[in-house]
N, CA, C and O of each residue as an XYZ file, in Angstrom:
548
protein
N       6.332     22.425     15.783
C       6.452     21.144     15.110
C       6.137     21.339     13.631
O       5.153     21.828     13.074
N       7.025     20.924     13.262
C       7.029     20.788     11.636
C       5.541     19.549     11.101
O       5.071     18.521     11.588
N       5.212     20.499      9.723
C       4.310     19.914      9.469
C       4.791     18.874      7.947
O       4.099     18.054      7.345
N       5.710     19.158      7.775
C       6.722     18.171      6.947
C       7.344     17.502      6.984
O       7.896     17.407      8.080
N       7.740     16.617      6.023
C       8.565     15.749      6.322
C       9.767     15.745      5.261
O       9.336     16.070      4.155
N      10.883     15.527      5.258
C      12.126     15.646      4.404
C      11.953     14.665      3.088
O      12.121     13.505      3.464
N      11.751     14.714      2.060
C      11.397     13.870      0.485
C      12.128     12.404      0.998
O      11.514     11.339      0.947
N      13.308     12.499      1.419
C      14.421     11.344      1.522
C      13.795     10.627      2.452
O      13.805      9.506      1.945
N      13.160     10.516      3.668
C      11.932      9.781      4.626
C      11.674      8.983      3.732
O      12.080      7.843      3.507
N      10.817      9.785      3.110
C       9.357      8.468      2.364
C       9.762      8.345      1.034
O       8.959      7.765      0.304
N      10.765      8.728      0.547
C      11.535      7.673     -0.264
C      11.951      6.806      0.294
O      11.157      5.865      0.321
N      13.154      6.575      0.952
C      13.584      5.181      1.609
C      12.474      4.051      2.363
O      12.501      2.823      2.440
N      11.387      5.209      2.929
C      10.469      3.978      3.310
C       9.772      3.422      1.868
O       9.777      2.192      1.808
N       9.224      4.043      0.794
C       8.695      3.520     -0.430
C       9.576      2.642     -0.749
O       9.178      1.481     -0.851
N      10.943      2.924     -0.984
C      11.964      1.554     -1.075
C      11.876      0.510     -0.212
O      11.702     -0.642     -0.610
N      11.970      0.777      0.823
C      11.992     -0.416      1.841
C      10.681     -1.219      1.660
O      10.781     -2.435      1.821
N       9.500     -0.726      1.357
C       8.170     -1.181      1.120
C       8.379     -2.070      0.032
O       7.753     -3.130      0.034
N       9.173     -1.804     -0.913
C       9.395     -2.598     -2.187
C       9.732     -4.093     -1.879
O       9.210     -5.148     -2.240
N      11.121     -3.704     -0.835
C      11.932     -5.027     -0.864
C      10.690     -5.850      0.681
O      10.879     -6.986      1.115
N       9.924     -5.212      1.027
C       8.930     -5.942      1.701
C       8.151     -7.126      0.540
O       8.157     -8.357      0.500
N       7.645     -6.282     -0.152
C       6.665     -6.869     -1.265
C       7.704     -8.437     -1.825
O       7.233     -9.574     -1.813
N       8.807     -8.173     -2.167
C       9.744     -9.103     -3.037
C       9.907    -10.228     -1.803
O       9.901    -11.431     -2.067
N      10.067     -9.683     -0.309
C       9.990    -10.435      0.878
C       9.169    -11.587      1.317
O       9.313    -12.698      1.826
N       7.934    -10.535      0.736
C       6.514    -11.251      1.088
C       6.412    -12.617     -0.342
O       5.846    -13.645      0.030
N       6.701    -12.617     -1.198
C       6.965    -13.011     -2.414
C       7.374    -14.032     -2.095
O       6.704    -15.065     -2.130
N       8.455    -13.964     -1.750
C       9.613    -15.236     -1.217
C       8.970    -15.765     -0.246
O       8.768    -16.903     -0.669
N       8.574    -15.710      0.639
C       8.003    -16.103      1.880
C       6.614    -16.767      1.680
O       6.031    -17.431      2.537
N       6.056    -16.430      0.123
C       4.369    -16.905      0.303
C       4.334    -17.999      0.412
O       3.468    -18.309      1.231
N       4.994    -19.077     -0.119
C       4.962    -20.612      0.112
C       5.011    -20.961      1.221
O       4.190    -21.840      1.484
N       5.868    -20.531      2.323
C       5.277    -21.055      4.333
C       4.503    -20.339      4.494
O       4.797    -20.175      5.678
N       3.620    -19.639      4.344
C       2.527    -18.905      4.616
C       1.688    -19.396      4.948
O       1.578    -20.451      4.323
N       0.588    -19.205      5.947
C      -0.834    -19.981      6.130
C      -1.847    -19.510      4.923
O      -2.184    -18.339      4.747
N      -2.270    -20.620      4.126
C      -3.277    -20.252      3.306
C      -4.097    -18.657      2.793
O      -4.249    -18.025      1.747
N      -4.450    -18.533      4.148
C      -4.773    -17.000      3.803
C      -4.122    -15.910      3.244
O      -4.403    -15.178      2.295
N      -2.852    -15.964      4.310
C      -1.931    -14.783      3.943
C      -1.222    -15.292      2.703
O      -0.946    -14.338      1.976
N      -0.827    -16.459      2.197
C      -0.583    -16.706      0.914
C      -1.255    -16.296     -0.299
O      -0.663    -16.070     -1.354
N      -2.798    -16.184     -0.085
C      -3.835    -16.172     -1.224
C      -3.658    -14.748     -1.328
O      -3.150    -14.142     -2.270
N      -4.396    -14.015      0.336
C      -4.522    -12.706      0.187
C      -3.916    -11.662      0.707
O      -4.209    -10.473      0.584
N      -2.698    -12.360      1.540
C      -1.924    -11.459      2.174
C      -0.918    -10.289      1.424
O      -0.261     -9.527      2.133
N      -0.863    -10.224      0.140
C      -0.378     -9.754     -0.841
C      -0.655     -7.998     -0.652
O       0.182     -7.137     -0.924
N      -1.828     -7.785     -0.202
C      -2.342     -6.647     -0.270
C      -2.299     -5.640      0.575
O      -2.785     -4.527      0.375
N      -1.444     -6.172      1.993
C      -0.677     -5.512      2.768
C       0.118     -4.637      2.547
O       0.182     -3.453      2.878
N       1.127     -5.711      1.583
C       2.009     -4.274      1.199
C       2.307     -3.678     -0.452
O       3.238     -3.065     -0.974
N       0.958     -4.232     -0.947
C       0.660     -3.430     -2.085
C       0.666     -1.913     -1.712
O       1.406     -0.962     -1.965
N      -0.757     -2.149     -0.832
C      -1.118     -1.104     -0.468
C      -0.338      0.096      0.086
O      -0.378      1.298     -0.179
N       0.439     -0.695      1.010
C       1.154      0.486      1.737
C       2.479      0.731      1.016
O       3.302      1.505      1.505
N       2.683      0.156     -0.016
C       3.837      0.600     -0.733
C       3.155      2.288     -1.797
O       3.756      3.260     -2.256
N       1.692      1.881     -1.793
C       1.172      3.025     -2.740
C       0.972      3.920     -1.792
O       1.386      5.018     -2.164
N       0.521      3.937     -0.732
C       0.510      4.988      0.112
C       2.041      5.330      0.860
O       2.163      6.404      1.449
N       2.729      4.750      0.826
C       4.426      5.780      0.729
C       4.453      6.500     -0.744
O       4.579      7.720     -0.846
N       4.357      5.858     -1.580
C       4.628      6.377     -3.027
C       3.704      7.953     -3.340
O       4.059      8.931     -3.999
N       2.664      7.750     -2.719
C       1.938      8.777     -2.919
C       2.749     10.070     -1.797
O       3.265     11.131     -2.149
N       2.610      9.489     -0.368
C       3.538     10.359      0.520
C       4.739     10.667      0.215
O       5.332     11.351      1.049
N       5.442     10.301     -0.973
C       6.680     10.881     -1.545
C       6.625     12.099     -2.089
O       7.447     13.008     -1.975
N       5.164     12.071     -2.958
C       4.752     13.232     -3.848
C       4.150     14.630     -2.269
O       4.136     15.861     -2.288
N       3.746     13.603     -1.120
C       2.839     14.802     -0.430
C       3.505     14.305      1.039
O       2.914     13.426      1.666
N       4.567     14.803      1.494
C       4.736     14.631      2.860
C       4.889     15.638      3.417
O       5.827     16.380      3.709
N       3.258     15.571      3.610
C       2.990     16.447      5.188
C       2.026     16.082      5.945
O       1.186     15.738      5.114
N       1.509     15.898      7.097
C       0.945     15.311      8.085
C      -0.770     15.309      7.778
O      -1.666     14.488      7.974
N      -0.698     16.766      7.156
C      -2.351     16.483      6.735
C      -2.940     15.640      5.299
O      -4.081     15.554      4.843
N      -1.723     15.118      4.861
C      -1.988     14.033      4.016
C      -2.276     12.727      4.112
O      -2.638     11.956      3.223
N      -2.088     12.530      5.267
C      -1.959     11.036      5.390
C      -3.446     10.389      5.532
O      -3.735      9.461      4.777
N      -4.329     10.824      6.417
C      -5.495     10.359      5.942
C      -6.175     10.237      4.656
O      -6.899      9.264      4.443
N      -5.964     11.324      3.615
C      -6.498     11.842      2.688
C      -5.536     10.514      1.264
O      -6.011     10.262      0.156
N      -4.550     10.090      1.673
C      -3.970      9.471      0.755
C      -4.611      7.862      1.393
O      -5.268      7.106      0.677
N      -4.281      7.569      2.784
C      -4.431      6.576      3.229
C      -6.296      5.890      2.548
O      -6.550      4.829      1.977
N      -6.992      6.742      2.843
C      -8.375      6.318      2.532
C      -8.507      6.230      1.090
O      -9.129      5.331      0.524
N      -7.795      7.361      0.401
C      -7.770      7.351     -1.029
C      -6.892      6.155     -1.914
O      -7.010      5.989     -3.128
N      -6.333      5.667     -1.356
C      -5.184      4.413     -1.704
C      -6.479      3.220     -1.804
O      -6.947      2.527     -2.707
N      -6.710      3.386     -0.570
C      -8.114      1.936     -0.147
C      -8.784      1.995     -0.958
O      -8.816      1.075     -1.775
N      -9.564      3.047     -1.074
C     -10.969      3.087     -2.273
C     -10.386      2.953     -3.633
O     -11.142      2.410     -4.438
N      -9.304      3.291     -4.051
C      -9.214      3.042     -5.368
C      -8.726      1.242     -5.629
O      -8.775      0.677     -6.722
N      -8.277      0.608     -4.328
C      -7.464     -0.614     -4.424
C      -8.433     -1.545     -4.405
O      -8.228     -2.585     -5.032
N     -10.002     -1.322     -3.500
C     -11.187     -1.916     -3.503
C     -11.886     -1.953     -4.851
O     -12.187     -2.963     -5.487
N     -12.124     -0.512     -5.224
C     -12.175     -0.031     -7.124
C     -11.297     -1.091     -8.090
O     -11.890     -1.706     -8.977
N      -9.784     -1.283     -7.863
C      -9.385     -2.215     -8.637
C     -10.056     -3.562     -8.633
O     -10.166     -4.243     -9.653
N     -10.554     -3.965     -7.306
C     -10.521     -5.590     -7.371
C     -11.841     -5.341     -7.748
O     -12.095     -6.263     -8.523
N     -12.836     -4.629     -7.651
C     -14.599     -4.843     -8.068
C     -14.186     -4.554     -9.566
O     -15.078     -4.858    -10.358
N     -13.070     -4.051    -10.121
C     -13.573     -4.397    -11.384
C     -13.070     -5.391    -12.343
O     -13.132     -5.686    -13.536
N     -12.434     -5.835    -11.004
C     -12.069     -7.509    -11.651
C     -13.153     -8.910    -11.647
O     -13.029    -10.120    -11.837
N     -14.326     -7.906    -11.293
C     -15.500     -8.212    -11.673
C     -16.298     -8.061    -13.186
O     -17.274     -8.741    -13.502
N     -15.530     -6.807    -14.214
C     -15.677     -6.941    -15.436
C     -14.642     -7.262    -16.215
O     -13.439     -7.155    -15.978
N     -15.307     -7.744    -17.355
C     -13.859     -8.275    -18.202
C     -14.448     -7.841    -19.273
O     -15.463     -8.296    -19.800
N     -13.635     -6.716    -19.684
C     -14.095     -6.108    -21.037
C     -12.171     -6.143    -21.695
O     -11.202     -5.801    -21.017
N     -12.143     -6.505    -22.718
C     -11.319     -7.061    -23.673
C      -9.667     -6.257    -23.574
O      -8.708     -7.000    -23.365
N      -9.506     -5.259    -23.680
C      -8.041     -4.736    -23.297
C      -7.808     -5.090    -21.852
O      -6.818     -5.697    -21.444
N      -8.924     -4.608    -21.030
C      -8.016     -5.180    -19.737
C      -7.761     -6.307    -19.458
O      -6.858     -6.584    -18.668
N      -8.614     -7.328    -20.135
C      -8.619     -8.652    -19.720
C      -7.228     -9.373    -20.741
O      -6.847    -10.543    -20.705
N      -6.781     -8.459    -21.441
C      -5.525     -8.671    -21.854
C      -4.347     -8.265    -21.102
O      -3.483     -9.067    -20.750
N      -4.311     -6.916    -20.836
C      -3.203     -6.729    -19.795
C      -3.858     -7.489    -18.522
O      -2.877     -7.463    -17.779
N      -4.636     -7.995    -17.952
C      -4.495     -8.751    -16.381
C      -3.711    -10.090    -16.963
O      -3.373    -10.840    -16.047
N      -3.391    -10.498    -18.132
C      -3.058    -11.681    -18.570
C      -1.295    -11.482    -18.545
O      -0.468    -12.369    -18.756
N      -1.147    -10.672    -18.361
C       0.572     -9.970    -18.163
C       0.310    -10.045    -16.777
O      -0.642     -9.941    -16.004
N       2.069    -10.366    -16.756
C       2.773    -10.466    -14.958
C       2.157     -9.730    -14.471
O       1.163     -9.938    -13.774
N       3.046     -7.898    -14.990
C       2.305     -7.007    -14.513
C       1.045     -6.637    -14.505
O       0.706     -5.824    -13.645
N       0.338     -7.000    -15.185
C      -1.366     -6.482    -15.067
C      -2.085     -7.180    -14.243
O      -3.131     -6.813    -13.708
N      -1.466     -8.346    -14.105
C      -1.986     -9.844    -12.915
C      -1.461     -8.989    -11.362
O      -2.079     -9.106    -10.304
N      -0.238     -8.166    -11.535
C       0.275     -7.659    -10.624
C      -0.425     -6.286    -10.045
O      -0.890     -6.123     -8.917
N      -0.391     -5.690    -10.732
C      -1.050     -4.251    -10.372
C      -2.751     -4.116    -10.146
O      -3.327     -3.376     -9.349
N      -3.400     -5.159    -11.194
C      -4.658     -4.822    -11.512
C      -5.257     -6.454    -10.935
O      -6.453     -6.530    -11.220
N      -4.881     -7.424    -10.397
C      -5.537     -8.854    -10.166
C      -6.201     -9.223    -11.205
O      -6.640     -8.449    -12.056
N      -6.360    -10.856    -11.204
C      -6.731    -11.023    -11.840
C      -8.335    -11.977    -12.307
O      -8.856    -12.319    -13.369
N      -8.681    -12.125    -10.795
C      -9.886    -12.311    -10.292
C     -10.877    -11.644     -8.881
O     -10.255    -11.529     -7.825
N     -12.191    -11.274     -8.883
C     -12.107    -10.824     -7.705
C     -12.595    -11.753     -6.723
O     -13.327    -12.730     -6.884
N     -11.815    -11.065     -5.169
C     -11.894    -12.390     -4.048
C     -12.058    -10.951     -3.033
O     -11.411     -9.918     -2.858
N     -13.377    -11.585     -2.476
C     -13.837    -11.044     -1.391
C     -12.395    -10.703     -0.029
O     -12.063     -9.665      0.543
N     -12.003    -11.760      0.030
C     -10.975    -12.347      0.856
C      -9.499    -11.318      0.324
O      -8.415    -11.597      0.837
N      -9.568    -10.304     -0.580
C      -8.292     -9.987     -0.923
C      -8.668     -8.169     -0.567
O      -7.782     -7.362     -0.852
N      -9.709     -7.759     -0.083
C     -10.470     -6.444      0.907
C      -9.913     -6.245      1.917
O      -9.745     -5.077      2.266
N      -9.308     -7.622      2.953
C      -9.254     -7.162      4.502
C      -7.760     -6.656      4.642
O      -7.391     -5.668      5.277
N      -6.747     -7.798      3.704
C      -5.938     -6.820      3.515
C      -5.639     -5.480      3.063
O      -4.847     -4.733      3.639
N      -6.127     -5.264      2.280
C      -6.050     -3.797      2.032
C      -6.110     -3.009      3.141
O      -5.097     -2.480      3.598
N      -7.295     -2.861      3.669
C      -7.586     -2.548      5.129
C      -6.537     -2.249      6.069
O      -6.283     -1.112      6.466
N      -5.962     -3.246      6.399
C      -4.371     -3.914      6.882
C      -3.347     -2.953      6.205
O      -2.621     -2.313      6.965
N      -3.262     -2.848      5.388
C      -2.209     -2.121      5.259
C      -2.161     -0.549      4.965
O      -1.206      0.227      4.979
N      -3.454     -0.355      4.706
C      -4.089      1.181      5.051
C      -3.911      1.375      7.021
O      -3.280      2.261      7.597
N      -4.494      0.524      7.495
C      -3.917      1.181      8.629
C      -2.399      0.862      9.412
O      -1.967      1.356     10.454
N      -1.788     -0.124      8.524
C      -0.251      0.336      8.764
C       0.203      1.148      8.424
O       0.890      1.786      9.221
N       0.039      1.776      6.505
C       0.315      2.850      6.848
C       0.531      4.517      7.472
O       1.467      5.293      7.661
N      -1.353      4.489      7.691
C      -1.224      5.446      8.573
C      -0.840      5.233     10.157
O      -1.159      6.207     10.840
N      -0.370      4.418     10.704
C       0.251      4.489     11.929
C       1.963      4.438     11.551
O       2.795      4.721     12.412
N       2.302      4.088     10.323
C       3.701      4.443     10.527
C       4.226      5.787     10.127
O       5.199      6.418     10.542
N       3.163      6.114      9.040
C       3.252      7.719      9.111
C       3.055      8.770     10.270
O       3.833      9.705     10.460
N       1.621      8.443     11.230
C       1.893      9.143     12.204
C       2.820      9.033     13.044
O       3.192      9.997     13.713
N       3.349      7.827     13.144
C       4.404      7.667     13.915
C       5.824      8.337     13.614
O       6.557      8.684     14.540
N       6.288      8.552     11.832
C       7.179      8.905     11.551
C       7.297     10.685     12.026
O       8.432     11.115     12.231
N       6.071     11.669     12.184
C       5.829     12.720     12.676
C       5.889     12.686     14.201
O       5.692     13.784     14.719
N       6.053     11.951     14.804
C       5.700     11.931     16.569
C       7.188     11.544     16.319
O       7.905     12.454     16.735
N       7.900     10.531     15.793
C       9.458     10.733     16.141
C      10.216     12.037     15.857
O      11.213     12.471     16.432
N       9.481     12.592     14.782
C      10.753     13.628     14.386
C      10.024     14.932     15.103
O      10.550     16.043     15.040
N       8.885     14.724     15.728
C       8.775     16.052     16.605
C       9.617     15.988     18.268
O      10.072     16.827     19.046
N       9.491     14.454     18.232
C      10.746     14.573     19.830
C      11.998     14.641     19.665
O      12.820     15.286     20.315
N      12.164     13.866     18.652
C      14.033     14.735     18.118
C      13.903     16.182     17.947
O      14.786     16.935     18.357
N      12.845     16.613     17.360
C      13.066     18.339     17.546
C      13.072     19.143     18.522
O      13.626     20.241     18.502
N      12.242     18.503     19.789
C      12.219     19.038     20.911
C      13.739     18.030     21.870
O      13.777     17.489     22.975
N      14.320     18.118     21.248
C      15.230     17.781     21.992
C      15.224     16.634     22.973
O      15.808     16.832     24.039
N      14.640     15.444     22.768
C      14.063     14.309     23.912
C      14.597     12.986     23.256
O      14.382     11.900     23.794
């Protein structure tokens, strides 16, 4: 069993993760409160952990990106606990409101969570399919 995965995989899934995000976007207005406020971070997250598995697809990455995605995405929102003057200018941009939030909410953690362990179950999963297509099943 291959311990790789083909670049073109987790590109198309990083794409597909995209048009999730633009999905989720469209969709936040019927949303139940929660997942409107904080459901966002589902597929932040797991769009950065494909993006990263683009640069590293191989099986012993996926924890190592998956946990590393979380801690830095938890890192973003605690330091939307300081407001020191350039950043508090770019969080005032789409994108900086986008990438970096622009307040912190306890409530915007569990997702992350959530989508750290989607992505590591669709990654392991993407290795358990392409080892039974290899074995012929």
């Amino acid at each position: 069993m291959s311990d790789d995965i083909p670049r073109k995989i987790p590109i198309v899934l990083c794409l597909v993760s995209v048009l999730f995000c633009f999905l989720f976007d469209f969709l936040r207005p019927n949303l139940s409160p929660w997942w409107k406020q904080a459901g966002g971070g589902v597929p932040y997250v797991l769009f950065w952990i494909l993006l990263w598995f683009v640069a590293l697809p191989n099986r012993k990455s996926i924890l190592p990106i998956c946990i590393g995605v979380t801690l830095f995405t938890c890192l973003l929102e605690f330091l939307q606990l300081l407001n020191p003057g350039p950043l508090a200018a770019f969080r005032q941009t789409k994108l900086g409101a986008a990438w970096l939030g622009s307040q912190f909410s306890w409530a915007d953690l569990p997702p992350y969570f959530i989508g750290a362990g989607v992505g590591f179950i669709l990654l392991h999963l993407l290795f358990i399919t392409r080892s039974v297509k290899q074995k012929g099943g």
